């Protein structure tokens, strides 16, 4: 029997030092879909991810954050950050399985080999992080996320430090391998949001609201005229035009 992939529902406000960082009403992060939270840097997007993941945020959240199956959220989350967070003293394959090792779990080496092959790291899995390019390091981070095999995936601007070509390659790779999950992508890039996501929420003026719902397929072609037009509209909305 396959595991249930839950949706997430968020209502409430995050307060820091007496000031509202953001408020959100009726945010739905649907199962087996990509949801995007788009907004300018420093607006509080990463704080929402950390709240979902159960990490320290230094903010007070007043409201509800629940899964559709009413089970705990925090222990079913895998988190992929902007920084790859690789341990420099571990080889690539050791970094991929580090979560299982730290928890004292038996490592499924067959699954590990399949994941390494799927993300294109067969020729690099015995290298240390210092020997890898930026794109290869993010492939290791993706493989580590896949190895965790969690139903809820939080992506915190994981491609923003990459060059344009590598960024597109990683977007396509992640879209291919993170299917049938509940995914929340945080980004400040309207093009990335438009290419990858079913539902796009905007964090603007301390408020999170749904601004666009898009039909498949995903990822969309970078040369698609609709992608260009929509990213322009999103950028105007962020700027308050």
PDB file of N, CA and C in Angstrom, residues 6 58 64 102 110-111 136 164 182 186 200 221 224:
ATOM      1  N   UNK A   6      -0.132  13.938   1.588  1.00  0.00           N
ATOM      2  CA  UNK A   6      -1.115  14.892   2.113  1.00  0.00           C
ATOM      3  C   UNK A   6      -1.012  16.267   1.465  1.00  0.00           C
ATOM      4  N   UNK A  58      12.332  32.203  15.287  1.00  0.00           N
ATOM      5  CA  UNK A  58      12.339  33.428  16.093  1.00  0.00           C
ATOM      6  C   UNK A  58      11.088  34.274  15.864  1.00  0.00           C
ATOM      7  N   UNK A  64      -3.149  28.140  12.249  1.00  0.00           N
ATOM      8  CA  UNK A  64      -3.115  26.686  12.084  1.00  0.00           C
ATOM      9  C   UNK A  64      -2.302  26.302  10.856  1.00  0.00           C
ATOM     10  N   UNK A 102      22.682   9.133  10.179  1.00  0.00           N
ATOM     11  CA  UNK A 102      22.566   9.858  11.443  1.00  0.00           C
ATOM     12  C   UNK A 102      21.409   9.336  12.290  1.00  0.00           C
ATOM     13  N   UNK A 110      20.588  -0.409  -2.827  1.00  0.00           N
ATOM     14  CA  UNK A 110      20.015  -0.509  -4.173  1.00  0.00           C
ATOM     15  C   UNK A 110      19.305   0.786  -4.549  1.00  0.00           C
ATOM     16  N   UNK A 111      18.524   1.327  -3.604  1.00  0.00           N
ATOM     17  CA  UNK A 111      17.832   2.596  -3.838  1.00  0.00           C
ATOM     18  C   UNK A 111      18.839   3.732  -4.015  1.00  0.00           C
ATOM     19  N   UNK A 136      26.793  20.080  -9.964  1.00  0.00           N
ATOM     20  CA  UNK A 136      26.964  18.730  -9.423  1.00  0.00           C
ATOM     21  C   UNK A 136      26.643  18.694  -7.930  1.00  0.00           C
ATOM     22  N   UNK A 164      22.746  30.465 -15.426  1.00  0.00           N
ATOM     23  CA  UNK A 164      21.450  30.323 -16.101  1.00  0.00           C
ATOM     24  C   UNK A 164      21.261  28.946 -16.728  1.00  0.00           C
ATOM     25  N   UNK A 182       4.060  16.517  -2.349  1.00  0.00           N
ATOM     26  CA  UNK A 182       3.492  17.821  -2.022  1.00  0.00           C
ATOM     27  C   UNK A 182       4.654  18.796  -1.944  1.00  0.00           C
ATOM     28  N   UNK A 186       9.943  28.085  -2.793  1.00  0.00           N
ATOM     29  CA  UNK A 186      10.110  29.503  -2.512  1.00  0.00           C
ATOM     30  C   UNK A 186      11.110  30.072  -3.513  1.00  0.00           C
ATOM     31  N   UNK A 200       0.566  29.626  -7.889  1.00  0.00           N
ATOM     32  CA  UNK A 200       1.554  30.623  -7.502  1.00  0.00           C
ATOM     33  C   UNK A 200       0.940  31.578  -6.486  1.00  0.00           C
ATOM     34  N   UNK A 221       8.131  25.076 -21.382  1.00  0.00           N
ATOM     35  CA  UNK A 221       9.252  25.444 -22.248  1.00  0.00           C
ATOM     36  C   UNK A 221       9.666  26.881 -21.985  1.00  0.00           C
ATOM     37  N   UNK A 224       8.319  29.405 -24.368  1.00  0.00           N
ATOM     38  CA  UNK A 224       6.868  29.535 -24.496  1.00  0.00           C
ATOM     39  C   UNK A 224       6.464  31.001 -24.300  1.00  0.00           C
TER      40      UNK A 224
END
